[in-house]
Amino acid sequence: MSSQNIMVREFADIRQASRTAVKYIIDIAGAAVADKGFCTIVLAGGTTPKLTYELLSLPANAAQINWQQCHLFWGDERWVTAEHPDSNYFMAVRALLSKIPIPPQNIHRISTEYKDPATGAAMYEKHLHHFFHRAGRTSGNSPAENNTLPRFDLILLGMGTDGHTASLFPRSPLLGEKRKWVASVPGGTGSPPVPRITLTLPVFNQADNVLFLIAGQRKRALLHAIQARPKEAAELYPAARIKPAGNLAWLVAARP
Ligand code: 6PG
């Protein structure tokens, strides 16, 4: 499936790009709640989205989202405890979740409390099945089709300077995954090099909206390479394989 709409917007710095990301999140959440009564947003990890989360938590912005109807998920998680400084969940807690009136049951973190990452991945997939299908939140498909991929309203993503996104790294066998929604990733790659849990390409590519937020000249040059030579880039950079059913937007800050 290829994206219907691709938008790239360039900004001088991360503050400007983050302000636009906040607007994007507010608009999509509002439209989804108006349309079907709830919205589903997948948060990105890493450091780049931290300012977006902080800006979103400011009262004037936070008041524009119906948090009661907003469900938050994660695109990937590092295999560390929930209060570890490297936890993607914990970053979001500090920057956003601790400051907004979101019901705890609307926070769908990737738990790292299972015996191993493979079990953690299977349990998160089970949780997604439950949320979207058993609880009747299947969108765009018949609720009877219990295996249809979840269709998130908005997925936020970052990109590494090697072209990875979420925990999908270059040359990973996971790039060919067709069946699993969530998978474990062995340690040794990425920073920190701990094992990870990630959503898979079929799930990312089913989304209604994907928003990449990237900063710095190396990532900017990488995006330009992806745009100029998409076929070659798809072989080299996992981020180039993100082609959602809906809209794809890149917010690019020249300076972090
Ligand atoms: C992770 C991420 C990862 C991240 C990129 C960019 O858990 O590490 O989800 O894919 O988005 O590595 O990270 P920075 O924003 O820190 O550069």
Short mmCIF file of N, CA and C in Angstrom, two decimals, residues 45-186:
data_model
loop_
_atom_site.label_atom_id
_atom_site.label_comp_id
_atom_site.label_asym_id
_atom_site.label_seq_id
_atom_site.Cartn_x
_atom_site.Cartn_y
_atom_site.Cartn_z
N GLY A 45 9.54 7.01 20.81
CA GLY A 45 10.55 7.04 21.87
C GLY A 45 11.71 7.94 21.47
N GLY A 46 12.84 7.73 22.12
CA GLY A 46 14.01 8.56 21.82
C GLY A 46 13.88 9.92 22.48
N THR A 47 14.73 10.84 22.09
CA THR A 47 14.75 12.15 22.76
C THR A 47 14.02 13.25 21.97
N THR A 48 13.96 13.12 20.65
CA THR A 48 13.42 14.20 19.82
C THR A 48 11.99 14.62 20.19
N PRO A 49 11.07 13.67 20.50
CA PRO A 49 9.69 14.10 20.77
C PRO A 49 9.46 14.69 22.16
N LYS A 50 10.50 14.73 22.98
CA LYS A 50 10.31 15.19 24.37
C LYS A 50 9.70 16.60 24.41
N LEU A 51 10.22 17.50 23.60
CA LEU A 51 9.71 18.88 23.61
C LEU A 51 8.25 18.92 23.14
N THR A 52 7.91 18.10 22.16
CA THR A 52 6.52 18.04 21.70
C THR A 52 5.62 17.62 22.87
N TYR A 53 6.04 16.61 23.61
CA TYR A 53 5.23 16.15 24.74
C TYR A 53 5.11 17.26 25.79
N GLU A 54 6.23 17.95 26.04
CA GLU A 54 6.19 19.02 27.04
C GLU A 54 5.27 20.16 26.60
N LEU A 55 5.34 20.51 25.33
CA LEU A 55 4.46 21.59 24.83
C LEU A 55 3.00 21.15 24.87
N LEU A 56 2.76 19.88 24.54
CA LEU A 56 1.39 19.36 24.56
C LEU A 56 0.82 19.37 25.98
N SER A 57 1.71 19.24 26.96
CA SER A 57 1.23 19.19 28.36
C SER A 57 0.88 20.58 28.90
N LEU A 58 1.26 21.65 28.19
CA LEU A 58 0.93 23.00 28.69
C LEU A 58 -0.59 23.19 28.69
N PRO A 59 -1.14 23.80 29.73
CA PRO A 59 -2.59 23.87 29.88
C PRO A 59 -3.33 24.32 28.62
N ALA A 60 -2.82 25.34 27.92
CA ALA A 60 -3.54 25.84 26.75
C ALA A 60 -3.63 24.78 25.65
N ASN A 61 -2.63 23.93 25.54
CA ASN A 61 -2.66 22.87 24.53
C ASN A 61 -3.40 21.64 25.05
N ALA A 62 -3.09 21.24 26.27
CA ALA A 62 -3.69 20.02 26.83
C ALA A 62 -5.21 20.14 26.88
N ALA A 63 -5.70 21.38 27.10
CA ALA A 63 -7.16 21.59 27.20
C ALA A 63 -7.86 21.35 25.87
N GLN A 64 -7.10 21.26 24.80
CA GLN A 64 -7.72 21.07 23.47
C GLN A 64 -7.89 19.59 23.11
N ILE A 65 -7.50 18.73 24.04
CA ILE A 65 -7.66 17.29 23.76
C ILE A 65 -8.61 16.69 24.79
N ASN A 66 -9.51 15.86 24.30
CA ASN A 66 -10.42 15.15 25.19
C ASN A 66 -9.70 13.89 25.69
N TRP A 67 -8.97 14.03 26.79
CA TRP A 67 -8.12 12.92 27.27
C TRP A 67 -8.93 11.71 27.70
N GLN A 68 -10.18 11.95 28.11
CA GLN A 68 -11.03 10.81 28.51
C GLN A 68 -11.20 9.84 27.34
N GLN A 69 -11.18 10.38 26.13
CA GLN A 69 -11.44 9.56 24.94
C GLN A 69 -10.18 9.27 24.14
N CYS A 70 -9.05 9.61 24.74
CA CYS A 70 -7.80 9.47 23.99
C CYS A 70 -6.97 8.32 24.56
N HIS A 71 -6.57 7.41 23.71
CA HIS A 71 -5.80 6.24 24.16
C HIS A 71 -4.38 6.33 23.61
N LEU A 72 -3.41 6.17 24.50
CA LEU A 72 -2.00 6.30 24.10
C LEU A 72 -1.30 4.95 24.12
N PHE A 73 -0.54 4.70 23.07
CA PHE A 73 0.22 3.45 22.92
C PHE A 73 1.67 3.83 22.63
N TRP A 74 2.53 2.82 22.48
CA TRP A 74 3.93 3.09 22.14
C TRP A 74 4.34 2.30 20.91
N GLY A 75 5.19 2.92 20.09
CA GLY A 75 5.68 2.23 18.89
C GLY A 75 6.79 1.26 19.21
N ASP A 76 7.56 1.58 20.25
CA ASP A 76 8.59 0.64 20.70
C ASP A 76 8.98 0.95 22.13
N GLU A 77 9.61 -0.03 22.75
CA GLU A 77 10.08 0.15 24.12
C GLU A 77 11.39 -0.59 24.30
N ARG A 78 12.24 0.01 25.14
CA ARG A 78 13.50 -0.66 25.48
C ARG A 78 13.25 -1.62 26.64
N TRP A 79 13.97 -2.71 26.69
CA TRP A 79 13.76 -3.72 27.74
C TRP A 79 14.45 -3.28 29.03
N VAL A 80 13.86 -2.27 29.64
CA VAL A 80 14.33 -1.74 30.93
C VAL A 80 13.08 -1.56 31.80
N THR A 81 13.27 -1.32 33.08
CA THR A 81 12.11 -1.17 33.95
C THR A 81 11.35 0.14 33.63
N ALA A 82 10.12 0.22 34.11
CA ALA A 82 9.26 1.36 33.78
C ALA A 82 9.77 2.69 34.33
N GLU A 83 10.63 2.64 35.36
CA GLU A 83 11.16 3.90 35.91
C GLU A 83 12.61 4.13 35.50
N HIS A 84 13.08 3.38 34.55
CA HIS A 84 14.47 3.52 34.12
C HIS A 84 14.61 4.78 33.25
N PRO A 85 15.72 5.52 33.39
CA PRO A 85 15.88 6.74 32.57
C PRO A 85 15.82 6.46 31.06
N ASP A 86 16.11 5.23 30.62
CA ASP A 86 16.06 4.92 29.19
C ASP A 86 14.68 4.44 28.72
N SER A 87 13.72 4.34 29.64
CA SER A 87 12.40 3.85 29.25
C SER A 87 11.65 4.89 28.41
N ASN A 88 11.14 4.48 27.27
CA ASN A 88 10.34 5.40 26.45
C ASN A 88 9.06 5.80 27.19
N TYR A 89 8.49 4.85 27.91
CA TYR A 89 7.30 5.12 28.70
C TYR A 89 7.60 6.20 29.75
N PHE A 90 8.72 6.03 30.46
CA PHE A 90 9.05 6.95 31.55
C PHE A 90 9.31 8.37 31.03
N MET A 91 9.91 8.46 29.85
CA MET A 91 10.12 9.79 29.25
C MET A 91 8.77 10.47 29.05
N ALA A 92 7.80 9.70 28.52
CA ALA A 92 6.47 10.28 28.28
C ALA A 92 5.76 10.61 29.59
N VAL A 93 6.01 9.82 30.63
CA VAL A 93 5.40 10.12 31.94
C VAL A 93 5.89 11.47 32.41
N ARG A 94 7.21 11.66 32.37
CA ARG A 94 7.77 12.91 32.89
C ARG A 94 7.38 14.12 32.04
N ALA A 95 7.39 13.94 30.72
CA ALA A 95 7.15 15.09 29.84
C ALA A 95 5.67 15.41 29.67
N LEU A 96 4.81 14.38 29.79
CA LEU A 96 3.41 14.59 29.43
C LEU A 96 2.40 13.94 30.38
N LEU A 97 2.53 12.64 30.57
CA LEU A 97 1.44 11.90 31.24
C LEU A 97 1.18 12.36 32.66
N SER A 98 2.24 12.78 33.35
CA SER A 98 2.07 13.20 34.75
C SER A 98 1.37 14.56 34.84
N LYS A 99 1.19 15.23 33.71
CA LYS A 99 0.65 16.60 33.75
C LYS A 99 -0.73 16.74 33.11
N ILE A 100 -1.27 15.64 32.60
CA ILE A 100 -2.56 15.75 31.90
C ILE A 100 -3.61 14.84 32.56
N PRO A 101 -4.90 15.20 32.39
CA PRO A 101 -5.95 14.41 33.05
C PRO A 101 -6.36 13.18 32.22
N ILE A 102 -5.40 12.31 31.96
CA ILE A 102 -5.74 11.11 31.17
C ILE A 102 -6.01 9.95 32.13
N PRO A 103 -7.11 9.22 31.95
CA PRO A 103 -7.38 8.10 32.85
C PRO A 103 -6.29 7.03 32.70
N PRO A 104 -5.85 6.43 33.80
CA PRO A 104 -4.76 5.43 33.72
C PRO A 104 -5.08 4.30 32.75
N GLN A 105 -6.36 3.94 32.63
CA GLN A 105 -6.71 2.83 31.72
C GLN A 105 -6.57 3.21 30.25
N ASN A 106 -6.34 4.51 29.98
CA ASN A 106 -6.13 4.93 28.58
C ASN A 106 -4.64 4.92 28.21
N ILE A 107 -3.80 4.55 29.18
CA ILE A 107 -2.35 4.53 28.91
C ILE A 107 -1.95 3.07 28.69
N HIS A 108 -1.59 2.76 27.46
CA HIS A 108 -1.33 1.37 27.08
C HIS A 108 0.17 1.19 26.88
N ARG A 109 0.90 1.12 27.99
CA ARG A 109 2.35 1.04 27.84
C ARG A 109 2.77 -0.38 27.44
N ILE A 110 3.94 -0.48 26.85
CA ILE A 110 4.50 -1.81 26.54
C ILE A 110 5.19 -2.26 27.81
N SER A 111 4.61 -3.24 28.48
CA SER A 111 5.16 -3.67 29.76
C SER A 111 6.44 -4.47 29.56
N THR A 112 7.41 -4.19 30.44
CA THR A 112 8.67 -4.94 30.39
C THR A 112 8.78 -5.81 31.65
N GLU A 113 7.63 -6.13 32.22
CA GLU A 113 7.66 -6.91 33.45
C GLU A 113 7.50 -8.41 33.23
N TYR A 114 7.52 -8.83 32.00
CA TYR A 114 7.40 -10.27 31.71
C TYR A 114 8.77 -10.93 31.76
N LYS A 115 8.76 -12.29 31.59
CA LYS A 115 10.03 -12.98 31.78
C LYS A 115 11.07 -12.67 30.69
N ASP A 116 10.61 -12.38 29.50
CA ASP A 116 11.57 -12.03 28.44
C ASP A 116 10.87 -11.16 27.38
N PRO A 117 11.65 -10.52 26.50
CA PRO A 117 11.05 -9.64 25.50
C PRO A 117 10.05 -10.34 24.57
N ALA A 118 10.29 -11.60 24.24
CA ALA A 118 9.36 -12.30 23.34
C ALA A 118 7.99 -12.41 24.00
N THR A 119 7.97 -12.70 25.30
CA THR A 119 6.69 -12.78 26.02
C THR A 119 6.06 -11.39 26.10
N GLY A 120 6.89 -10.38 26.36
CA GLY A 120 6.38 -9.00 26.42
C GLY A 120 5.73 -8.60 25.11
N ALA A 121 6.36 -8.98 23.99
CA ALA A 121 5.83 -8.65 22.67
C ALA A 121 4.49 -9.36 22.45
N ALA A 122 4.45 -10.64 22.80
CA ALA A 122 3.21 -11.41 22.60
C ALA A 122 2.07 -10.83 23.45
N MET A 123 2.41 -10.40 24.67
CA MET A 123 1.38 -9.85 25.56
C MET A 123 0.88 -8.49 25.05
N TYR A 124 1.77 -7.70 24.47
CA TYR A 124 1.31 -6.40 23.94
C TYR A 124 0.42 -6.62 22.72
N GLU A 125 0.80 -7.61 21.91
CA GLU A 125 -0.04 -7.92 20.74
C GLU A 125 -1.43 -8.37 21.22
N LYS A 126 -1.44 -9.18 22.26
CA LYS A 126 -2.71 -9.65 22.82
C LYS A 126 -3.54 -8.45 23.32
N HIS A 127 -2.85 -7.53 23.96
CA HIS A 127 -3.52 -6.34 24.47
C HIS A 127 -4.14 -5.54 23.31
N LEU A 128 -3.40 -5.41 22.22
CA LEU A 128 -3.92 -4.67 21.06
C LEU A 128 -5.14 -5.38 20.47
N HIS A 129 -5.04 -6.71 20.38
CA HIS A 129 -6.20 -7.47 19.89
C HIS A 129 -7.41 -7.19 20.75
N HIS A 130 -7.18 -7.21 22.05
CA HIS A 130 -8.28 -6.99 22.98
C HIS A 130 -8.87 -5.59 22.79
N PHE A 131 -8.00 -4.61 22.75
CA PHE A 131 -8.45 -3.22 22.63
C PHE A 131 -9.24 -2.99 21.35
N PHE A 132 -8.69 -3.45 20.23
CA PHE A 132 -9.32 -3.12 18.95
C PHE A 132 -10.47 -4.05 18.58
N HIS A 133 -10.33 -5.31 18.91
CA HIS A 133 -11.34 -6.25 18.43
C HIS A 133 -12.34 -6.67 19.49
N ARG A 134 -11.83 -7.23 20.60
CA ARG A 134 -12.81 -7.72 21.58
C ARG A 134 -13.60 -6.58 22.18
N ALA A 135 -12.97 -5.40 22.29
CA ALA A 135 -13.72 -4.27 22.85
C ALA A 135 -14.48 -3.52 21.76
N GLY A 136 -14.49 -4.08 20.55
CA GLY A 136 -15.33 -3.52 19.48
C GLY A 136 -14.86 -2.19 18.92
N ARG A 137 -13.53 -1.94 18.96
CA ARG A 137 -13.05 -0.66 18.44
C ARG A 137 -12.43 -0.80 17.05
N THR A 138 -12.77 -1.86 16.36
CA THR A 138 -12.23 -2.04 15.02
C THR A 138 -12.72 -0.88 14.16
N SER A 139 -11.80 -0.21 13.48
CA SER A 139 -12.27 0.90 12.65
C SER A 139 -12.05 0.57 11.19
N GLY A 140 -13.02 0.85 10.40
CA GLY A 140 -12.89 0.67 8.96
C GLY A 140 -13.11 -0.76 8.49
N ASN A 141 -13.21 -1.70 9.41
CA ASN A 141 -13.43 -3.09 9.02
C ASN A 141 -14.55 -3.67 9.86
N SER A 142 -15.07 -4.78 9.40
CA SER A 142 -16.12 -5.42 10.17
C SER A 142 -15.55 -5.96 11.48
N PRO A 143 -16.24 -5.75 12.61
CA PRO A 143 -15.73 -6.25 13.89
C PRO A 143 -15.54 -7.77 13.87
N ALA A 144 -16.22 -8.44 12.93
CA ALA A 144 -16.09 -9.88 12.86
C ALA A 144 -14.70 -10.31 12.39
N GLU A 145 -14.05 -9.40 11.66
CA GLU A 145 -12.73 -9.76 11.13
C GLU A 145 -11.67 -9.55 12.22
N ASN A 146 -11.61 -10.53 13.11
CA ASN A 146 -10.81 -10.35 14.31
C ASN A 146 -9.31 -10.22 14.10
N ASN A 147 -8.85 -10.58 12.92
CA ASN A 147 -7.42 -10.50 12.72
C ASN A 147 -6.98 -9.30 11.90
N THR A 148 -7.93 -8.45 11.55
CA THR A 148 -7.53 -7.28 10.76
C THR A 148 -6.58 -6.42 11.59
N LEU A 149 -5.64 -5.84 10.91
CA LEU A 149 -4.63 -5.03 11.60
C LEU A 149 -5.26 -3.85 12.30
N PRO A 150 -4.70 -3.46 13.44
CA PRO A 150 -5.22 -2.25 14.10
C PRO A 150 -4.90 -1.04 13.22
N ARG A 151 -5.83 -0.09 13.25
CA ARG A 151 -5.62 1.11 12.43
C ARG A 151 -5.56 2.30 13.36
N PHE A 152 -4.36 2.70 13.72
CA PHE A 152 -4.22 3.82 14.65
C PHE A 152 -4.54 5.14 13.95
N ASP A 153 -5.11 6.07 14.72
CA ASP A 153 -5.39 7.38 14.14
C ASP A 153 -4.10 8.13 13.84
N LEU A 154 -3.15 8.00 14.75
CA LEU A 154 -1.88 8.73 14.57
C LEU A 154 -0.73 7.93 15.17
N ILE A 155 0.32 7.78 14.39
CA ILE A 155 1.54 7.14 14.91
C ILE A 155 2.67 8.16 14.80
N LEU A 156 3.30 8.47 15.93
CA LEU A 156 4.46 9.36 15.94
C LEU A 156 5.71 8.50 15.84
N LEU A 157 6.64 8.92 15.01
CA LEU A 157 7.88 8.16 14.87
C LEU A 157 9.08 9.09 14.84
N GLY A 158 10.24 8.54 15.18
CA GLY A 158 11.50 9.25 15.02
C GLY A 158 12.35 8.45 14.05
N MET A 159 13.52 8.94 13.78
CA MET A 159 14.44 8.19 12.90
C MET A 159 15.85 8.35 13.41
N GLY A 160 16.61 7.26 13.41
CA GLY A 160 18.02 7.34 13.81
C GLY A 160 18.87 7.75 12.62
N THR A 161 20.13 8.09 12.89
CA THR A 161 20.99 8.52 11.78
C THR A 161 21.38 7.34 10.88
N ASP A 162 21.06 6.11 11.32
CA ASP A 162 21.28 4.94 10.45
C ASP A 162 20.00 4.59 9.68
N GLY A 163 18.95 5.40 9.85
CA GLY A 163 17.70 5.15 9.13
C GLY A 163 16.74 4.24 9.86
N HIS A 164 17.06 3.84 11.10
CA HIS A 164 16.09 3.00 11.83
C HIS A 164 14.91 3.84 12.28
N THR A 165 13.81 3.16 12.50
CA THR A 165 12.65 3.83 13.08
C THR A 165 12.00 2.86 14.04
N ALA A 166 11.37 3.40 15.11
CA ALA A 166 10.92 2.57 16.23
C ALA A 166 12.11 1.65 16.56
N SER A 167 11.91 0.33 16.71
CA SER A 167 13.08 -0.54 16.88
C SER A 167 13.24 -1.45 15.67
N LEU A 168 13.01 -0.89 14.50
CA LEU A 168 13.24 -1.60 13.24
C LEU A 168 14.57 -1.08 12.69
N PHE A 169 15.59 -1.93 12.81
CA PHE A 169 16.95 -1.51 12.45
C PHE A 169 17.33 -2.01 11.05
N PRO A 170 18.30 -1.34 10.42
CA PRO A 170 18.73 -1.79 9.09
C PRO A 170 19.11 -3.27 9.10
N ARG A 171 18.73 -3.99 8.06
CA ARG A 171 19.03 -5.41 7.85
C ARG A 171 18.35 -6.34 8.85
N SER A 172 17.44 -5.84 9.65
CA SER A 172 16.76 -6.72 10.60
C SER A 172 15.82 -7.68 9.87
N PRO A 173 15.80 -8.96 10.29
CA PRO A 173 14.84 -9.90 9.67
C PRO A 173 13.40 -9.45 9.89
N LEU A 174 13.19 -8.61 10.90
CA LEU A 174 11.83 -8.12 11.19
C LEU A 174 11.25 -7.27 10.07
N LEU A 175 12.11 -6.78 9.19
CA LEU A 175 11.62 -5.94 8.09
C LEU A 175 10.74 -6.75 7.13
N GLY A 176 10.87 -8.09 7.22
CA GLY A 176 10.03 -8.94 6.36
C GLY A 176 8.82 -9.48 7.10
N GLU A 177 8.63 -9.06 8.34
CA GLU A 177 7.52 -9.61 9.14
C GLU A 177 6.16 -9.27 8.52
N LYS A 178 5.34 -10.31 8.39
CA LYS A 178 4.01 -10.07 7.78
C LYS A 178 2.87 -10.40 8.74
N ARG A 179 3.16 -11.27 9.71
CA ARG A 179 2.09 -11.81 10.53
C ARG A 179 1.98 -11.12 11.90
N LYS A 180 3.13 -10.98 12.56
CA LYS A 180 3.08 -10.41 13.92
C LYS A 180 2.79 -8.91 13.89
N TRP A 181 2.08 -8.46 14.90
CA TRP A 181 1.83 -7.02 15.08
C TRP A 181 2.93 -6.40 15.95
N VAL A 182 3.45 -7.23 16.85
CA VAL A 182 4.46 -6.75 17.81
C VAL A 182 5.56 -7.81 17.86
N ALA A 183 6.81 -7.37 17.92
CA ALA A 183 7.90 -8.35 17.93
C ALA A 183 9.00 -7.91 18.89
N SER A 184 9.80 -8.90 19.30
CA SER A 184 10.95 -8.57 20.15
C SER A 184 12.18 -8.43 19.27
N VAL A 185 13.12 -7.64 19.77
CA VAL A 185 14.34 -7.34 19.03
C VAL A 185 15.51 -7.67 19.95
N PRO A 186 16.45 -8.50 19.51
CA PRO A 186 17.56 -8.84 20.41
C PRO A 186 18.43 -7.62 20.72
#
